[in-house]
Amino acid sequence: SQQGEEDPQALSIQEGENATMNCSYKTSINNLQWYRQNSGRGLVHLILIRSNEREKHSGRLRVTLDTSKKSSSLLITASRAADTASYFCATVFITGANSKLTFGKGITLSVRP
Amino acid sequence: NAGVMQNPRHLVRRRGQEARLRCSPMKGHSHVYWYRQLPEEGLKFMVYLQKENIIDESGMPKERFSAEFPKEGPSILRIQQVVRGDSAAYFCASSPPNKGTTEAFFGQGTRLTVV
């Protein structure tokens, strides 16, 4: 079953504004990752946060993880038109040799110039 | 080091034919994942393989679908007797052998159209 559930499903903002996207999941995880997909292309990894971490930064990206609430958020600051894409959270739960990556349905972000 | 290579990029098959999708992982990567994506939807997990082993195939239909990742050569996702509902984008991802603690690298996908 799908592990991550992102919200909102779609987000439209003005260039320069911040974009906040949320992800909730159901079971224990070892880490949570955020990916980006431009239309018709493969996914590109953005950032990984481990279950023992609470916050991580990478450039204009800030990810938080609250394992007690089983939720994560991705913040993109000072958005640009080029940030327009779909964003997916993915969870990893490692059991033995199995460390599969399970994705949510994604959030469509539109940044208006 | 080339990225994950998938071929073909586009594949058209008539109902009842077989579709073979290939994925060459990044050099040194021993884990391969296959996902299916329908238009405007997320990625649905199909199968997770390591060299010569299927680790998790819980997302793959029991009939008509099979996957392999041999010791030598690319991973193959095979769909027999395709139906219109198999039309989708199929993505392959690979990761190094460190038990899911790093990112997965995705190919550009194979878009399968069944006519």
Coordinates of N, CA and C in Angstrom, one line a residue:
Chain A
S1 N 0.9 -1.2 0.0 CA 0.0 0.0 0.0 C 0.9 1.2 0.0
Q2 N 0.4 2.4 -0.5 CA 1.1 3.6 -0.5 C 1.4 4.0 0.9
Q3 N 2.7 4.5 1.1 CA 3.1 4.8 2.4 C 2.9 6.3 2.6
G4 N 3.4 7.1 1.7 CA 3.3 8.6 1.9 C 2.0 9.2 1.3
E5 N 1.5 10.2 2.0 CA 0.4 10.9 1.5 C 0.7 12.4 1.6
E6 N 0.8 13.0 0.4 CA 1.2 14.4 0.4 C 0.0 15.3 0.4
D7 N 0.2 16.5 1.0 CA -0.9 17.5 0.8 C -0.2 18.9 0.8
P8 N -0.8 19.9 0.1 CA -2.0 19.7 -0.7 C -1.7 18.9 -1.9
Q9 N -2.7 18.6 -2.7 CA -2.4 17.9 -4.0 C -1.9 18.8 -5.0
A10 N -2.3 20.1 -4.9 CA -1.8 21.1 -5.9 C -1.6 22.4 -5.2
L11 N -0.6 23.1 -5.6 CA -0.2 24.4 -4.9 C 0.2 25.4 -6.0
S12 N -0.4 26.6 -6.0 CA 0.0 27.6 -6.9 C 0.4 28.8 -6.2
I13 N 1.6 29.3 -6.4 CA 2.1 30.5 -5.7 C 2.8 31.4 -6.7
Q14 N 3.1 32.6 -6.2 CA 3.7 33.7 -7.0 C 5.3 33.5 -6.8
E15 N 6.0 33.8 -7.8 CA 7.4 33.7 -7.7 C 7.9 34.6 -6.5
G16 N 8.9 34.1 -5.8 CA 9.4 34.8 -4.6 C 8.7 34.3 -3.3
E17 N 7.5 33.8 -3.4 CA 6.9 33.3 -2.2 C 7.5 31.9 -1.8
N18 N 7.2 31.5 -0.5 CA 7.6 30.2 0.0 C 6.6 29.2 -0.3
A19 N 7.0 28.0 -0.6 CA 6.1 26.9 -0.8 C 6.3 25.8 0.3
T20 N 5.2 25.4 0.9 CA 5.3 24.4 1.9 C 4.4 23.2 1.5
M21 N 5.1 22.0 1.5 CA 4.4 20.8 1.1 C 4.5 19.8 2.3
N22 N 3.5 19.1 2.5 CA 3.4 18.2 3.7 C 3.3 16.7 3.2
C23 N 3.8 15.8 4.1 CA 3.7 14.4 3.8 C 3.4 13.7 5.1
S24 N 2.5 12.8 5.0 CA 2.2 12.0 6.2 C 2.4 10.5 5.8
Y25 N 2.7 9.7 6.8 CA 2.9 8.3 6.5 C 2.4 7.4 7.6
K26 N 2.3 6.1 7.4 CA 1.6 5.3 8.3 C 2.4 4.5 9.3
T27 N 3.5 4.0 8.8 CA 4.3 3.0 9.6 C 5.7 3.6 9.9
S28 N 6.5 2.8 10.7 CA 7.8 3.2 11.0 C 8.7 3.3 9.8
I29 N 9.6 4.2 9.8 CA 10.5 4.4 8.7 C 12.0 4.5 9.2
N30 N 12.9 4.2 8.3 CA 14.3 4.5 8.5 C 14.8 5.8 8.0
N31 N 14.2 6.2 6.9 CA 14.4 7.6 6.4 C 13.3 8.0 5.5
L32 N 13.2 9.3 5.2 CA 12.2 9.8 4.3 C 12.9 10.7 3.3
Q33 N 12.5 10.6 2.1 CA 13.2 11.4 1.0 C 12.2 12.2 0.2
W34 N 12.6 13.3 -0.3 CA 11.8 14.1 -1.2 C 12.4 14.1 -2.6
Y35 N 11.5 13.9 -3.6 CA 12.0 13.9 -5.0 C 11.2 14.9 -5.8
R36 N 11.7 15.3 -6.9 CA 11.0 16.2 -7.8 C 10.9 15.6 -9.2
Q37 N 9.8 15.8 -9.9 CA 9.7 15.3 -11.2 C 9.1 16.4 -12.1
N38 N 9.9 16.7 -13.1 CA 9.5 17.6 -14.2 C 8.6 16.8 -15.1
S39 N 7.7 17.5 -15.8 CA 6.7 16.8 -16.6 C 7.4 15.9 -17.6
G40 N 7.0 14.6 -17.6 CA 7.4 13.6 -18.6 C 8.9 13.1 -18.3
R41 N 9.4 13.5 -17.2 CA 10.8 13.1 -16.9 C 10.9 12.1 -15.7
G42 N 12.1 11.6 -15.5 CA 12.3 10.8 -14.3 C 12.4 11.7 -13.0
L43 N 12.4 11.0 -11.9 CA 12.5 11.7 -10.6 C 13.9 12.1 -10.3
V44 N 14.1 13.2 -9.6 CA 15.4 13.6 -9.2 C 15.3 13.8 -7.7
H45 N 16.3 13.2 -7.0 CA 16.4 13.2 -5.6 C 16.7 14.7 -5.1
L46 N 16.0 15.1 -4.1 CA 16.2 16.4 -3.5 C 17.0 16.4 -2.2
I47 N 16.4 15.6 -1.3 CA 17.0 15.6 0.1 C 16.5 14.3 0.8
L48 N 17.3 13.8 1.7 CA 17.0 12.7 2.6 C 17.1 13.1 4.0
I49 N 16.2 12.7 4.8 CA 16.3 12.9 6.3 C 16.1 11.6 7.0
R50 N 17.0 11.3 7.9 CA 16.9 10.1 8.6 C 15.9 10.1 9.8
S51 N 15.5 9.0 10.3 CA 14.5 9.0 11.3 C 14.9 9.6 12.6
N52 N 16.3 9.7 12.8 CA 16.7 10.4 14.1 C 17.1 11.8 13.9
E53 N 16.7 12.4 12.7 CA 17.0 13.8 12.4 C 15.6 14.5 12.5
R54 N 15.7 15.8 12.8 CA 14.4 16.6 12.9 C 14.3 17.6 11.8
E55 N 15.5 18.1 11.3 CA 15.5 19.1 10.3 C 16.7 19.0 9.5
K56 N 16.6 19.4 8.2 CA 17.7 19.4 7.3 C 17.6 20.5 6.3
H57 N 18.7 21.1 5.9 CA 18.7 22.1 4.9 C 19.6 21.8 3.8
S58 N 19.1 22.2 2.6 CA 20.0 22.1 1.4 C 19.6 23.3 0.5
G59 N 20.4 24.3 0.4 CA 20.2 25.4 -0.4 C 18.9 26.1 0.0
R60 N 17.9 26.2 -0.9 CA 16.6 26.8 -0.6 C 15.6 25.8 0.0
L61 N 16.0 24.6 0.2 CA 15.2 23.6 0.7 C 15.4 23.4 2.2
R62 N 14.2 23.2 2.9 CA 14.3 22.9 4.3 C 13.3 21.7 4.5
V63 N 13.7 20.7 5.1 CA 12.9 19.5 5.4 C 12.8 19.3 6.9
T64 N 11.6 19.0 7.4 CA 11.4 18.7 8.8 C 10.8 17.3 8.9
L65 N 11.1 16.6 10.0 CA 10.5 15.3 10.2 C 10.0 15.2 11.6
D66 N 8.8 14.8 11.8 CA 8.2 14.6 13.1 C 7.8 13.1 13.2
T67 N 8.6 12.3 13.8 CA 8.3 10.8 13.8 C 7.1 10.5 14.7
S68 N 6.9 11.4 15.7 CA 5.7 11.2 16.6 C 4.4 11.4 15.9
K69 N 4.4 12.3 14.9 CA 3.2 12.6 14.2 C 3.2 11.9 12.8
K70 N 4.4 11.2 12.5 CA 4.5 10.5 11.3 C 4.3 11.5 10.1
S71 N 5.0 12.6 10.1 CA 4.8 13.6 9.1 C 6.1 14.3 8.8
S72 N 6.2 14.9 7.6 CA 7.3 15.6 7.1 C 6.8 16.8 6.3
S73 N 7.6 17.8 6.3 CA 7.3 19.0 5.4 C 8.5 19.4 4.6
L74 N 8.3 19.8 3.4 CA 9.3 20.4 2.5 C 9.0 21.8 2.3
L75 N 9.9 22.7 2.6 CA 9.8 24.1 2.4 C 10.7 24.6 1.3
I76 N 10.2 25.2 0.3 CA 11.1 25.8 -0.7 C 11.0 27.3 -0.5
T77 N 12.1 28.0 -0.2 CA 12.0 29.4 0.0 C 12.3 30.2 -1.3
A78 N 11.8 31.4 -1.3 CA 12.1 32.3 -2.5 C 11.9 31.5 -3.8
S79 N 10.7 31.0 -4.0 CA 10.4 30.1 -5.1 C 10.7 30.8 -6.5
R80 N 11.0 30.0 -7.5 CA 11.2 30.5 -8.8 C 10.3 29.8 -9.8
A81 N 10.1 30.3 -10.9 CA 9.3 29.7 -11.9 C 9.8 28.3 -12.3
A82 N 11.1 28.1 -12.2 CA 11.8 26.9 -12.5 C 11.5 25.8 -11.5
D83 N 10.9 26.2 -10.3 CA 10.6 25.2 -9.3 C 9.3 24.5 -9.7
T84 N 8.6 24.9 -10.7 CA 7.3 24.3 -11.1 C 7.6 22.8 -11.5
A85 N 6.9 21.9 -10.8 CA 7.2 20.5 -11.0 C 6.2 19.8 -10.0
S86 N 6.3 18.4 -10.1 CA 5.6 17.6 -9.1 C 6.6 17.2 -8.0
Y87 N 6.2 17.1 -6.8 CA 7.1 16.8 -5.7 C 6.5 15.6 -5.0
F88 N 7.4 14.6 -4.7 CA 7.0 13.4 -4.1 C 7.8 13.1 -2.8
C89 N 7.1 12.6 -1.8 CA 7.9 12.1 -0.6 C 7.9 10.6 -0.8
A90 N 9.0 10.0 -0.3 CA 9.1 8.6 -0.3 C 9.7 8.1 1.0
T91 N 9.2 7.0 1.5 CA 9.7 6.5 2.8 C 10.4 5.2 2.5
V92 N 11.4 5.0 3.4 CA 12.2 3.7 3.4 C 12.0 3.1 4.7
F93 N 11.6 1.8 4.7 CA 11.6 1.0 5.9 C 12.4 -0.2 5.6
I94 N 13.5 -0.4 6.4 CA 14.4 -1.5 6.1 C 14.1 -2.7 7.0
T95 N 13.8 -3.8 6.4 CA 13.6 -5.1 7.1 C 14.4 -6.1 6.4
G96 N 15.4 -6.6 7.1 CA 16.3 -7.6 6.5 C 17.0 -7.0 5.2
A97 N 16.8 -7.7 4.2 CA 17.4 -7.3 2.9 C 16.5 -6.3 2.1
N98 N 15.3 -6.1 2.6 CA 14.3 -5.3 1.9 C 14.4 -3.8 2.4
S99 N 14.7 -3.0 1.4 CA 14.7 -1.5 1.8 C 14.1 -0.8 0.7
K100 N 12.8 -1.1 0.4 CA 12.2 -0.5 -0.8 C 11.7 0.9 -0.4
L101 N 11.6 1.7 -1.5 CA 11.3 3.1 -1.5 C 9.8 3.1 -1.9
T102 N 8.9 3.7 -1.0 CA 7.5 3.8 -1.3 C 7.1 5.2 -1.4
F103 N 6.4 5.6 -2.6 CA 6.1 7.0 -2.9 C 4.7 7.3 -2.6
G104 N 4.4 8.6 -2.3 CA 3.1 9.1 -2.3 C 2.6 9.5 -3.6
K105 N 1.5 10.2 -3.7 CA 0.9 10.5 -5.0 C 1.4 11.8 -5.6
G106 N 2.1 12.6 -4.7 CA 2.7 13.8 -5.3 C 1.9 15.1 -5.1
I107 N 2.7 16.2 -5.2 CA 2.1 17.5 -5.1 C 2.5 18.2 -6.4
T108 N 1.5 18.8 -7.0 CA 1.9 19.6 -8.2 C 2.1 21.1 -7.8
L109 N 3.3 21.6 -8.0 CA 3.6 23.0 -7.6 C 3.7 23.8 -8.9
S110 N 2.9 24.9 -8.9 CA 3.0 25.9 -10.0 C 3.5 27.2 -9.4
V111 N 4.6 27.7 -10.0 CA 5.1 29.0 -9.5 C 4.9 30.0 -10.7
R112 N 4.1 31.0 -10.4 CA 3.7 32.0 -11.4 C 4.8 33.0 -11.5
P113 N 5.3 33.4 -12.7 CA 6.3 34.4 -12.8 C 5.8 35.8 -12.5
Chain B
N1 N 30.5 8.3 -15.3 CA 29.5 7.3 -14.8 C 28.1 7.7 -15.4
A2 N 27.6 7.0 -16.4 CA 26.3 7.3 -16.9 C 25.3 7.1 -15.9
G3 N 24.2 7.8 -16.0 CA 23.0 7.6 -15.1 C 22.3 6.3 -15.4
V4 N 21.2 6.2 -14.8 CA 20.3 5.0 -15.1 C 19.8 5.1 -16.5
M5 N 20.0 4.0 -17.2 CA 19.6 4.1 -18.6 C 18.4 3.1 -18.8
Q6 N 17.3 3.7 -19.4 CA 16.2 2.8 -19.7 C 16.0 2.9 -21.2
N7 N 15.6 1.7 -21.7 CA 15.2 1.7 -23.1 C 14.2 0.6 -23.4
P8 N 13.4 0.8 -24.4 CA 13.3 2.0 -25.2 C 12.6 3.2 -24.4
R9 N 12.7 4.4 -24.9 CA 12.0 5.5 -24.2 C 10.5 5.4 -24.5
H10 N 10.2 5.0 -25.6 CA 8.8 4.9 -26.0 C 8.6 3.5 -26.7
L11 N 7.5 2.8 -26.3 CA 7.2 1.5 -26.8 C 5.7 1.4 -27.1
V12 N 5.4 1.0 -28.4 CA 4.0 0.8 -28.7 C 3.8 -0.7 -29.0
R13 N 2.8 -1.2 -28.4 CA 2.5 -2.7 -28.6 C 1.0 -2.8 -28.8
R14 N 0.7 -3.8 -29.7 CA -0.7 -4.2 -29.9 C -1.1 -5.1 -28.7
R15 N -2.4 -5.1 -28.5 CA -2.9 -6.0 -27.4 C -2.5 -7.4 -27.7
G16 N -2.1 -8.1 -26.7 CA -1.7 -9.5 -26.9 C -0.2 -9.7 -27.1
Q17 N 0.5 -8.6 -27.5 CA 2.0 -8.8 -27.7 C 2.7 -8.7 -26.4
E18 N 4.0 -8.9 -26.4 CA 4.8 -8.8 -25.3 C 5.6 -7.5 -25.2
A19 N 5.8 -7.0 -24.1 CA 6.6 -5.8 -23.9 C 7.8 -6.1 -23.0
R20 N 9.0 -5.7 -23.5 CA 10.2 -5.9 -22.7 C 10.9 -4.5 -22.5
L21 N 11.0 -4.2 -21.2 CA 11.5 -2.9 -20.8 C 12.9 -3.2 -20.1
R22 N 13.9 -2.4 -20.5 CA 15.2 -2.7 -20.0 C 15.7 -1.5 -19.1
C23 N 16.5 -1.9 -18.2 CA 17.0 -0.9 -17.2 C 18.5 -1.2 -16.9
S24 N 19.4 -0.4 -17.2 CA 20.8 -0.5 -16.8 C 21.1 0.4 -15.7
P25 N 21.3 -0.2 -14.5 CA 21.6 0.7 -13.3 C 22.9 1.4 -13.4
M26 N 23.1 2.3 -12.5 CA 24.4 3.1 -12.5 C 25.5 2.1 -12.1
K27 N 26.7 2.4 -12.5 CA 27.8 1.5 -12.2 C 27.9 1.3 -10.7
G28 N 28.1 0.1 -10.3 CA 28.3 -0.1 -8.8 C 27.0 -0.3 -8.0
H29 N 25.8 0.0 -8.7 CA 24.6 -0.2 -8.0 C 24.1 -1.6 -8.2
S30 N 23.7 -2.2 -7.0 CA 23.2 -3.6 -7.1 C 21.7 -3.7 -6.8
H31 N 21.0 -2.5 -6.5 CA 19.6 -2.6 -6.2 C 18.9 -1.9 -7.3
V32 N 17.8 -2.5 -7.7 CA 17.0 -1.9 -8.8 C 15.5 -2.0 -8.4
Y33 N 14.8 -0.9 -8.6 CA 13.4 -0.8 -8.3 C 12.6 -0.5 -9.7
W34 N 11.5 -1.1 -9.8 CA 10.6 -0.7 -10.9 C 9.3 -0.1 -10.4
Y35 N 8.9 1.0 -11.0 CA 7.6 1.7 -10.6 C 6.8 1.9 -11.9
R36 N 5.5 2.0 -11.7 CA 4.6 2.3 -12.8 C 3.9 3.7 -12.4
Q37 N 3.8 4.5 -13.4 CA 3.1 5.8 -13.2 C 2.0 6.0 -14.2
L38 N 0.8 6.2 -13.8 CA -0.3 6.6 -14.7 C -0.3 8.1 -14.8
P39 N -0.9 8.7 -15.8 CA -1.0 10.1 -16.0 C -1.6 10.8 -14.7
E40 N -0.9 11.8 -14.3 CA -1.4 12.6 -13.1 C -1.4 11.9 -11.8
E41 N -0.7 10.7 -11.8 CA -0.7 10.0 -10.5 C 0.7 9.8 -10.0
G42 N 0.9 9.3 -8.8 CA 2.2 9.0 -8.3 C 2.8 7.7 -8.8
L43 N 3.9 7.3 -8.2 CA 4.6 6.1 -8.6 C 4.1 5.0 -7.8
K44 N 3.7 3.9 -8.5 CA 3.3 2.7 -7.8 C 4.4 1.7 -7.8
F45 N 4.8 1.3 -6.6 CA 5.9 0.3 -6.5 C 5.5 -1.0 -7.2
M46 N 6.4 -1.6 -7.9 CA 6.1 -2.9 -8.5 C 7.0 -4.0 -8.0
V47 N 8.3 -3.8 -8.1 CA 9.2 -4.8 -7.7 C 10.6 -4.2 -7.3
Y48 N 11.3 -4.9 -6.4 CA 12.6 -4.5 -5.9 C 13.5 -5.7 -6.1
L49 N 14.6 -5.5 -6.8 CA 15.5 -6.6 -7.1 C 16.9 -6.3 -6.7
Q50 N 17.6 -7.3 -6.2 CA 19.1 -7.2 -6.2 C 19.6 -8.2 -7.1
K51 N 20.9 -8.2 -7.4 CA 21.5 -9.0 -8.4 C 21.0 -10.5 -8.2
E52 N 20.4 -11.0 -9.2 CA 19.9 -12.4 -9.2 C 18.9 -12.8 -8.2
N53 N 18.3 -11.8 -7.5 CA 17.3 -12.0 -6.4 C 16.2 -11.1 -6.5
I54 N 15.0 -11.6 -6.4 CA 13.8 -10.7 -6.2 C 13.6 -10.5 -4.7
I55 N 13.7 -9.3 -4.2 CA 13.5 -9.1 -2.8 C 12.1 -8.8 -2.4
D56 N 11.4 -8.1 -3.2 CA 10.0 -7.7 -2.9 C 9.3 -7.5 -4.2
E57 N 8.3 -8.4 -4.5 CA 7.5 -8.2 -5.7 C 6.0 -8.0 -5.4
S58 N 5.8 -7.4 -4.2 CA 4.4 -7.3 -3.7 C 3.6 -6.3 -4.6
G59 N 4.2 -5.5 -5.4 CA 3.4 -4.5 -6.2 C 3.2 -5.0 -7.6
M60 N 3.7 -6.2 -7.9 CA 3.6 -6.6 -9.3 C 2.4 -7.6 -9.5
P61 N 1.6 -7.4 -10.5 CA 0.5 -8.3 -10.8 C 1.0 -9.7 -10.9
K62 N 0.2 -10.7 -10.4 CA 0.7 -12.1 -10.3 C 0.8 -12.7 -11.7
E63 N 0.0 -12.2 -12.6 CA -0.1 -12.8 -14.0 C 0.5 -11.8 -15.0
R64 N 1.1 -12.3 -15.9 CA 1.6 -11.6 -17.1 C 2.9 -10.7 -16.9
F65 N 3.2 -10.4 -15.6 CA 4.3 -9.5 -15.3 C 5.4 -10.3 -14.7
S66 N 6.7 -10.1 -15.1 CA 7.8 -10.7 -14.5 C 9.0 -9.8 -14.6
A67 N 9.9 -9.9 -13.7 CA 11.1 -9.1 -13.7 C 12.3 -9.9 -13.3
E68 N 13.5 -9.5 -13.8 CA 14.7 -10.2 -13.5 C 15.8 -9.2 -13.5
F69 N 16.9 -9.5 -12.7 CA 18.1 -8.7 -12.7 C 19.3 -9.7 -12.6
P70 N 19.7 -10.1 -13.8 CA 20.7 -11.1 -13.8 C 22.1 -10.6 -13.4
K71 N 23.0 -11.6 -13.2 CA 24.3 -11.3 -12.7 C 25.0 -10.3 -13.7
E72 N 24.8 -10.6 -15.0 CA 25.3 -9.7 -16.0 C 24.2 -9.2 -16.9
G73 N 24.3 -7.9 -17.2 CA 23.3 -7.3 -18.1 C 22.2 -6.5 -17.3
P74 N 21.3 -5.9 -18.1 CA 20.3 -5.0 -17.5 C 19.2 -5.8 -16.8
S75 N 18.5 -5.1 -16.0 CA 17.2 -5.6 -15.4 C 16.2 -5.5 -16.5
I76 N 15.3 -6.5 -16.5 CA 14.3 -6.6 -17.5 C 12.9 -6.7 -16.8
L77 N 12.0 -5.8 -17.3 CA 10.6 -6.0 -16.8 C 9.8 -6.5 -18.1
R78 N 9.2 -7.6 -17.9 CA 8.5 -8.2 -19.0 C 7.0 -8.3 -18.8
I79 N 6.3 -7.8 -19.8 CA 4.8 -7.9 -19.7 C 4.3 -8.7 -20.8
Q80 N 3.7 -9.8 -20.5 CA 3.2 -10.7 -21.6 C 1.7 -10.3 -21.9
Q81 N 1.3 -10.6 -23.1 CA -0.1 -10.4 -23.5 C -0.6 -9.1 -23.0
V82 N 0.0 -8.0 -23.4 CA -0.4 -6.7 -22.9 C -1.8 -6.3 -23.2
V83 N -2.4 -5.5 -22.3 CA -3.7 -5.0 -22.5 C -3.7 -3.5 -22.4
R84 N -4.8 -2.8 -22.8 CA -4.8 -1.4 -22.8 C -4.5 -0.8 -21.4
G85 N -4.9 -1.4 -20.4 CA -4.6 -1.0 -19.0 C -3.2 -1.0 -18.6
D86 N -2.3 -1.6 -19.4 CA -0.9 -1.6 -19.1 C -0.2 -0.4 -19.6
S87 N -0.9 0.4 -20.4 CA -0.3 1.7 -20.9 C 0.0 2.6 -19.7
A88 N 1.2 3.0 -19.6 CA 1.7 3.8 -18.5 C 3.2 4.1 -18.7
A89 N 3.7 4.9 -17.8 CA 5.2 5.2 -17.8 C 5.8 4.2 -16.8
Y90 N 6.8 3.5 -17.2 CA 7.5 2.6 -16.2 C 8.9 3.2 -16.0
F91 N 9.1 3.4 -14.7 CA 10.4 4.0 -14.2 C 11.2 2.9 -13.5
C92 N 12.5 3.0 -13.7 CA 13.4 2.1 -13.0 C 14.3 3.1 -12.2
A93 N 14.7 2.6 -11.0 CA 15.6 3.4 -10.2 C 16.7 2.4 -9.7
S94 N 17.9 2.9 -9.4 CA 18.9 2.1 -8.8 C 19.5 2.8 -7.6
S95 N 20.1 2.0 -6.7 CA 20.8 2.5 -5.6 C 21.9 1.6 -5.2
P96 N 22.9 2.2 -4.5 CA 24.1 1.4 -4.2 C 23.7 0.4 -3.1
P97 N 24.6 -0.6 -2.8 CA 24.3 -1.7 -1.8 C 24.5 -1.2 -0.4
N98 N 23.8 -0.2 0.1 CA 23.9 0.1 1.5 C 22.6 0.2 2.1
K99 N 21.7 -0.7 1.8 CA 20.5 -0.9 2.5 C 19.6 0.3 2.7
G100 N 19.4 1.0 1.6 CA 18.3 2.1 1.5 C 18.6 3.3 2.3
T101 N 19.9 3.5 2.6 CA 20.2 4.7 3.3 C 20.7 5.9 2.5
T102 N 20.6 5.7 1.2 CA 21.0 6.8 0.3 C 19.9 6.9 -0.8
E103 N 20.0 7.9 -1.6 CA 19.0 8.2 -2.6 C 19.0 7.1 -3.7
A104 N 17.9 7.1 -4.4 CA 17.8 6.3 -5.6 C 17.9 7.2 -6.8
F105 N 18.5 6.7 -7.8 CA 18.7 7.4 -9.1 C 17.7 6.8 -10.1
F106 N 17.0 7.7 -10.7 CA 15.9 7.3 -11.6 C 16.4 7.4 -13.1
G107 N 15.9 6.5 -13.9 CA 16.0 6.6 -15.4 C 14.9 7.6 -15.9
Q108 N 14.9 7.8 -17.2 CA 13.9 8.7 -17.8 C 12.6 8.0 -18.1
G109 N 12.5 6.7 -17.9 CA 11.3 6.0 -18.0 C 11.1 5.5 -19.4
T110 N 10.2 4.5 -19.5 CA 9.7 3.9 -20.8 C 8.2 4.1 -20.8
R111 N 7.8 4.8 -21.8 CA 6.3 5.1 -22.0 C 5.8 4.0 -22.9
L112 N 5.0 3.1 -22.3 CA 4.3 2.0 -23.0 C 2.9 2.4 -23.4
T113 N 2.7 2.3 -24.7 CA 1.3 2.5 -25.2 C 0.8 1.2 -25.8
V114 N -0.3 0.8 -25.4 CA -0.9 -0.4 -25.9 C -2.1 0.0 -26.8
V115 N -2.0 -0.4 -28.1 CA -3.1 0.0 -29.0 C -3.9 -1.2 -29.4

